[in-house]
Structures are given as C-alpha cells and as structure tokens.
Short mmCIF file of C-alpha atoms in Angstrom, two decimals:
data_model
loop_
_atom_site.label_atom_id
_atom_site.label_comp_id
_atom_site.label_asym_id
_atom_site.label_seq_id
_atom_site.Cartn_x
_atom_site.Cartn_y
_atom_site.Cartn_z
CA MET A 1 40.19 -104.78 -121.91
CA ARG A 2 42.84 -106.74 -120.78
CA ARG A 3 44.61 -109.51 -121.36
CA GLY A 4 44.31 -112.89 -120.20
CA ASP A 5 47.14 -115.63 -118.84
CA GLU A 6 47.52 -117.11 -122.41
CA GLY A 7 48.28 -113.11 -123.83
CA ALA A 8 44.62 -113.44 -125.89
CA GLU A 9 42.55 -110.34 -125.19
CA VAL A 10 39.46 -111.19 -122.78
CA LEU A 11 36.65 -109.15 -122.59
CA ARG A 12 36.58 -108.17 -118.65
CA PRO A 13 35.61 -104.78 -118.27
CA ASP A 14 38.27 -102.61 -116.09
CA PHE A 15 36.44 -100.49 -113.34
CA GLY A 16 39.18 -98.39 -112.56
CA TRP A 17 41.75 -98.82 -109.66
CA LYS A 18 39.66 -96.86 -107.57
CA ALA A 19 36.87 -98.77 -107.80
CA ARG A 20 38.89 -101.76 -107.32
CA ALA A 21 41.27 -100.39 -104.72
CA GLU A 22 37.96 -99.61 -102.50
CA ALA A 23 36.35 -103.06 -102.95
CA GLY A 24 38.99 -105.16 -102.51
CA ILE A 25 39.96 -103.23 -99.08
CA ALA A 26 36.61 -103.47 -97.91
CA ALA A 27 36.99 -107.16 -98.55
CA LEU A 28 40.11 -106.93 -96.86
CA SER A 29 39.09 -104.76 -93.59
CA ALA A 30 35.80 -107.09 -93.22
CA ASP A 31 37.84 -110.05 -93.09
CA HIS A 32 40.46 -108.18 -90.87
CA VAL A 33 37.46 -107.76 -88.44
CA ARG A 34 36.56 -111.57 -87.89
CA LEU A 35 40.29 -111.80 -87.47
CA ARG A 36 40.81 -109.50 -84.96
CA ALA A 37 37.66 -111.18 -83.31
CA LEU A 38 38.62 -114.21 -83.88
CA CYS A 39 42.14 -112.99 -81.80
CA ASP A 40 40.15 -111.52 -79.23
CA ARG A 41 38.17 -115.03 -78.40
CA LEU A 42 41.66 -116.58 -77.87
CA GLU A 43 42.94 -113.77 -75.78
CA GLY A 44 39.86 -114.57 -73.88
CA LEU A 45 40.26 -118.18 -73.87
CA ALA A 46 44.31 -117.71 -72.78
CA ASP A 47 42.57 -115.78 -70.14
CA ARG A 48 40.50 -118.42 -68.95
CA LEU A 49 43.28 -121.69 -68.70
CA PRO A 50 43.45 -123.82 -67.38
CA ALA A 51 40.24 -123.57 -67.83
CA LEU A 52 38.93 -125.26 -71.11
CA PRO A 53 36.16 -124.80 -73.40
CA ALA A 54 33.91 -127.38 -73.81
CA ALA A 55 34.99 -129.67 -76.80
CA GLU A 56 32.73 -128.51 -79.59
CA GLU A 57 33.73 -124.99 -79.02
CA ARG A 58 37.43 -126.30 -79.86
CA GLY A 59 36.39 -127.49 -82.91
CA ARG A 60 34.46 -124.58 -83.79
CA ILE A 61 37.72 -122.73 -82.86
CA ALA A 62 39.96 -125.22 -84.49
CA ARG A 63 37.87 -125.24 -87.64
CA GLN A 64 38.15 -121.42 -87.91
CA LEU A 65 41.58 -120.88 -87.45
CA ALA A 66 42.18 -123.48 -90.61
CA THR A 67 39.44 -121.79 -92.77
CA LEU A 68 40.00 -118.22 -91.91
CA VAL A 69 43.69 -117.75 -91.48
CA PRO A 70 44.48 -119.07 -95.23
CA CYS A 71 41.19 -117.69 -96.87
CA HIS A 72 41.94 -114.21 -95.67
CA GLN A 73 45.72 -114.63 -96.90
CA ALA A 74 44.62 -116.07 -100.32
CA MET A 75 42.75 -113.19 -101.08
CA GLU A 76 45.01 -110.19 -99.66
CA ARG A 77 47.78 -112.27 -102.38
CA ALA A 78 45.14 -111.68 -104.83
CA VAL A 79 44.05 -108.22 -103.74
CA LEU A 80 47.69 -106.61 -103.63
CA ASP A 81 48.32 -108.59 -106.71
CA ASP A 82 46.12 -106.89 -108.41
CA LEU A 83 46.01 -103.29 -107.08
CA PHE A 84 49.99 -103.12 -107.27
CA PRO A 85 51.30 -105.20 -109.60
CA GLU A 86 54.05 -102.78 -110.38
CA ALA A 87 54.95 -103.28 -106.14
CA ARG A 88 58.03 -106.01 -107.01
CA GLU A 89 59.64 -103.36 -109.12
CA ASP A 90 60.64 -101.08 -106.17
CA PRO A 91 63.04 -102.12 -103.26
CA LEU A 92 60.45 -101.12 -100.71
CA GLY A 93 57.59 -102.74 -102.19
CA HIS A 94 58.89 -105.43 -102.48
CA ALA A 95 59.96 -105.44 -99.13
CA LEU A 96 56.97 -104.71 -97.95
CA LEU A 97 55.30 -107.72 -99.86
CA ASP A 98 57.65 -110.68 -98.95
CA ARG A 99 57.69 -109.18 -95.20
CA ILE A 100 53.78 -109.77 -95.57
CA ALA A 101 54.54 -113.79 -97.28
CA SER A 102 56.87 -114.35 -94.59
CA GLN A 103 53.97 -113.25 -91.97
CA HIS A 104 51.25 -115.33 -93.55
CA ALA A 105 53.65 -118.63 -93.56
CA LEU A 106 53.98 -118.09 -89.80
CA ASP A 107 50.26 -117.29 -89.19
CA GLU A 108 49.50 -119.99 -90.74
CA LEU A 109 51.82 -122.61 -88.98
CA HIS A 110 50.33 -120.85 -86.06
CA ALA A 111 47.14 -121.38 -86.68
CA GLN A 112 47.46 -124.93 -88.21
CA ASP A 113 49.89 -126.30 -84.70
CA LEU A 114 47.12 -124.45 -82.51
CA GLY A 115 44.13 -125.81 -83.81
CA ALA A 116 45.91 -129.40 -83.55
CA VAL A 117 46.41 -128.75 -80.31
CA LEU A 118 42.68 -127.76 -79.80
CA ASP A 119 41.26 -130.68 -81.50
CA ALA A 120 43.68 -133.09 -79.18
CA ALA A 121 42.84 -131.13 -75.67
CA ASP A 122 40.30 -133.41 -73.67
CA ALA A 123 39.34 -133.84 -70.41
CA SER A 124 42.81 -133.79 -68.79
CA GLY A 125 43.85 -130.42 -70.31
CA PRO A 126 45.64 -129.79 -73.71
CA PRO A 127 48.94 -131.14 -74.79
CA GLY A 128 51.69 -130.28 -73.33
CA GLY A 129 49.55 -128.59 -70.11
CA ALA A 130 47.70 -124.99 -70.22
CA ALA A 131 51.03 -123.35 -69.69
CA ALA A 132 51.84 -124.58 -73.25
CA LEU A 133 48.35 -123.75 -74.92
CA GLY A 134 48.75 -120.11 -72.73
CA TYR A 135 51.77 -119.72 -74.84
CA MET A 136 50.69 -120.80 -78.27
CA LEU A 137 47.48 -118.84 -78.23
CA ARG A 138 49.30 -115.49 -77.36
CA CYS A 139 51.66 -116.12 -80.00
CA PHE A 140 48.87 -116.38 -82.47
CA PHE A 141 47.10 -113.74 -81.10
CA ASP A 142 49.43 -110.79 -80.44
CA GLY A 143 51.40 -111.80 -84.16
CA CYS A 144 48.15 -111.65 -86.16
CA ARG A 145 46.89 -108.27 -84.50
CA ARG A 146 50.73 -107.36 -85.37
CA ALA A 147 50.74 -108.52 -89.02
CA LEU A 148 46.96 -107.27 -89.54
CA ALA A 149 48.56 -103.76 -88.62
CA PHE A 150 51.65 -104.01 -90.62
CA GLU A 151 49.33 -104.98 -93.91
CA GLU A 152 47.46 -102.05 -93.33
CA LEU A 153 50.06 -99.72 -92.39
CA SER A 154 51.40 -101.33 -96.27
CA LEU A 155 48.62 -101.12 -98.07
CA ILE A 156 48.23 -97.15 -96.83
CA THR A 157 52.22 -97.06 -98.10
CA LEU A 158 52.45 -98.70 -101.74
CA ALA A 159 49.10 -96.76 -102.21
CA ARG A 160 51.10 -93.55 -102.40
CA HIS A 161 48.06 -91.45 -101.74
CA ARG A 162 45.99 -92.88 -104.95
CA LEU A 163 43.84 -94.57 -102.24
CA PRO A 164 40.06 -93.22 -102.70
CA PRO A 165 39.22 -91.37 -99.28
CA ASP A 166 36.35 -93.28 -98.14
CA ALA A 167 38.95 -96.78 -98.53
CA THR A 168 41.10 -94.51 -96.27
CA ARG A 169 39.00 -93.97 -93.65
CA LEU A 170 38.52 -97.59 -93.56
CA LEU A 171 42.18 -98.48 -93.22
CA ALA A 172 42.87 -95.75 -90.58
CA ALA A 173 39.91 -96.67 -88.34
CA CYS A 174 41.04 -100.66 -88.85
CA LEU A 175 44.51 -99.01 -87.45
CA SER A 176 43.01 -97.49 -84.81
CA PRO A 177 43.52 -99.25 -81.08
CA GLY A 178 40.68 -100.40 -78.76
CA PRO A 179 37.01 -99.22 -79.57
CA ALA A 180 37.53 -97.13 -81.52
CA ARG A 181 38.90 -99.87 -83.98
CA LEU A 182 36.66 -100.93 -86.64
CA GLY A 183 34.44 -103.52 -85.46
CA ALA A 184 34.31 -102.54 -81.99
CA GLY A 185 30.80 -101.09 -82.02
CA ARG A 186 31.80 -99.73 -85.70
CA PRO A 187 29.59 -100.43 -88.71
CA GLU A 188 31.69 -102.67 -90.69
CA PRO A 189 32.51 -102.28 -94.15
CA GLY A 190 29.94 -102.06 -96.66
CA GLY A 191 27.08 -102.72 -93.39
CA ALA A 192 24.83 -100.26 -92.02
CA GLY A 193 26.17 -100.09 -88.53
CA PRO A 194 26.08 -101.74 -85.16
CA ALA A 195 22.46 -102.87 -84.42
CA ALA A 196 20.91 -101.25 -81.66
#
C-alpha cells in the first residue's frame, strides 16, 4: 500500500523495487535506443550538408525532436523519482540529479532550436547557412549522446548494487560503444532480437 498525493492511503500494489527498476530501466533503455537512432540520423544529415533532405523529411525530423526529447525527459524524471526518492538527501545523488536536469534543459533547448531551423529551411538552404546548421546538429547529437551515457552511469551509481542483473546488463549494453551498443543489431529491451 502507498500513500496518495493528499496523504490518504491508496490501494496500489507495490511490485517491489527490483521489479519497478527492471520495468523503468527497460523503458528508459528503449527510449535511449530511439534517441541514439535520432542522433545517428542527425549525424548523417550533418555529413551530407550542404545538401538538405526534402521538406517532408525535415518536418518529420523536427516533429521527432519536438516530441521524443521532452517525452523521454518526463519519463526519465518519473523513473528517477520513483526509484531514487532518497537521492536528493545524498550529496552525490543530489549532484547527479541536478546534472541530469540541467542536461535535459539544454537538450530540450537545442532540440527546439534545431527543429525551428529545419522547419524554416527552404530550397535556398537553412537560415544562417549550412555551416550554422552543421554546428547546431553536432551540438545536439554530441550533447545528447553524452547526456544518455551520463544518465546510464548515474542509474548504476544511484542504484549502488541494488539493480537486478538484467537491468545491469541492459545499461551496460547501452553504454557499449559502436556496434556492440544496444539497438545496433542487438535485441531491444523486451524485444525478440534483430530481424533475420
């Protein structure tokens, strides 16, 4: 049984910390796979500059930036609050959560700015030119990749050996570089594996 927002007892099953950790980390890892795929897509776009994708594709990317980034951040805050309510009482936990929050704010700002430039681009190119767009793209995907790795390391640190083995393996797979990384030919969290 847990207490509701007003302090009244609410009958909600508590499936235990480890079960909640596995479910929360699986959901976050799936989101991290999607965010890393978006970063890979943006890096490809940067590599092809000054050529731009068609307006429809730019619109899809802008919409993905506008939805995926804030939705992921809201879910991550909820998972961190659920799994580590005591973290703010510990100086290291407090510092980790503050850093994640500041990275979220920066990633969201970069995503909004990048989406606006992609939406405003036309046949003559993006506002500010291809070099400015390339810089914005690299700022976003480099910063986002670093933030994801920091978040994964923070989960491991905050859990302090309480993570179930499957959740630890999942986070380790997310942290692996290149082809060994989760989502790069490996099964997604809760998935059956790569298609043959």
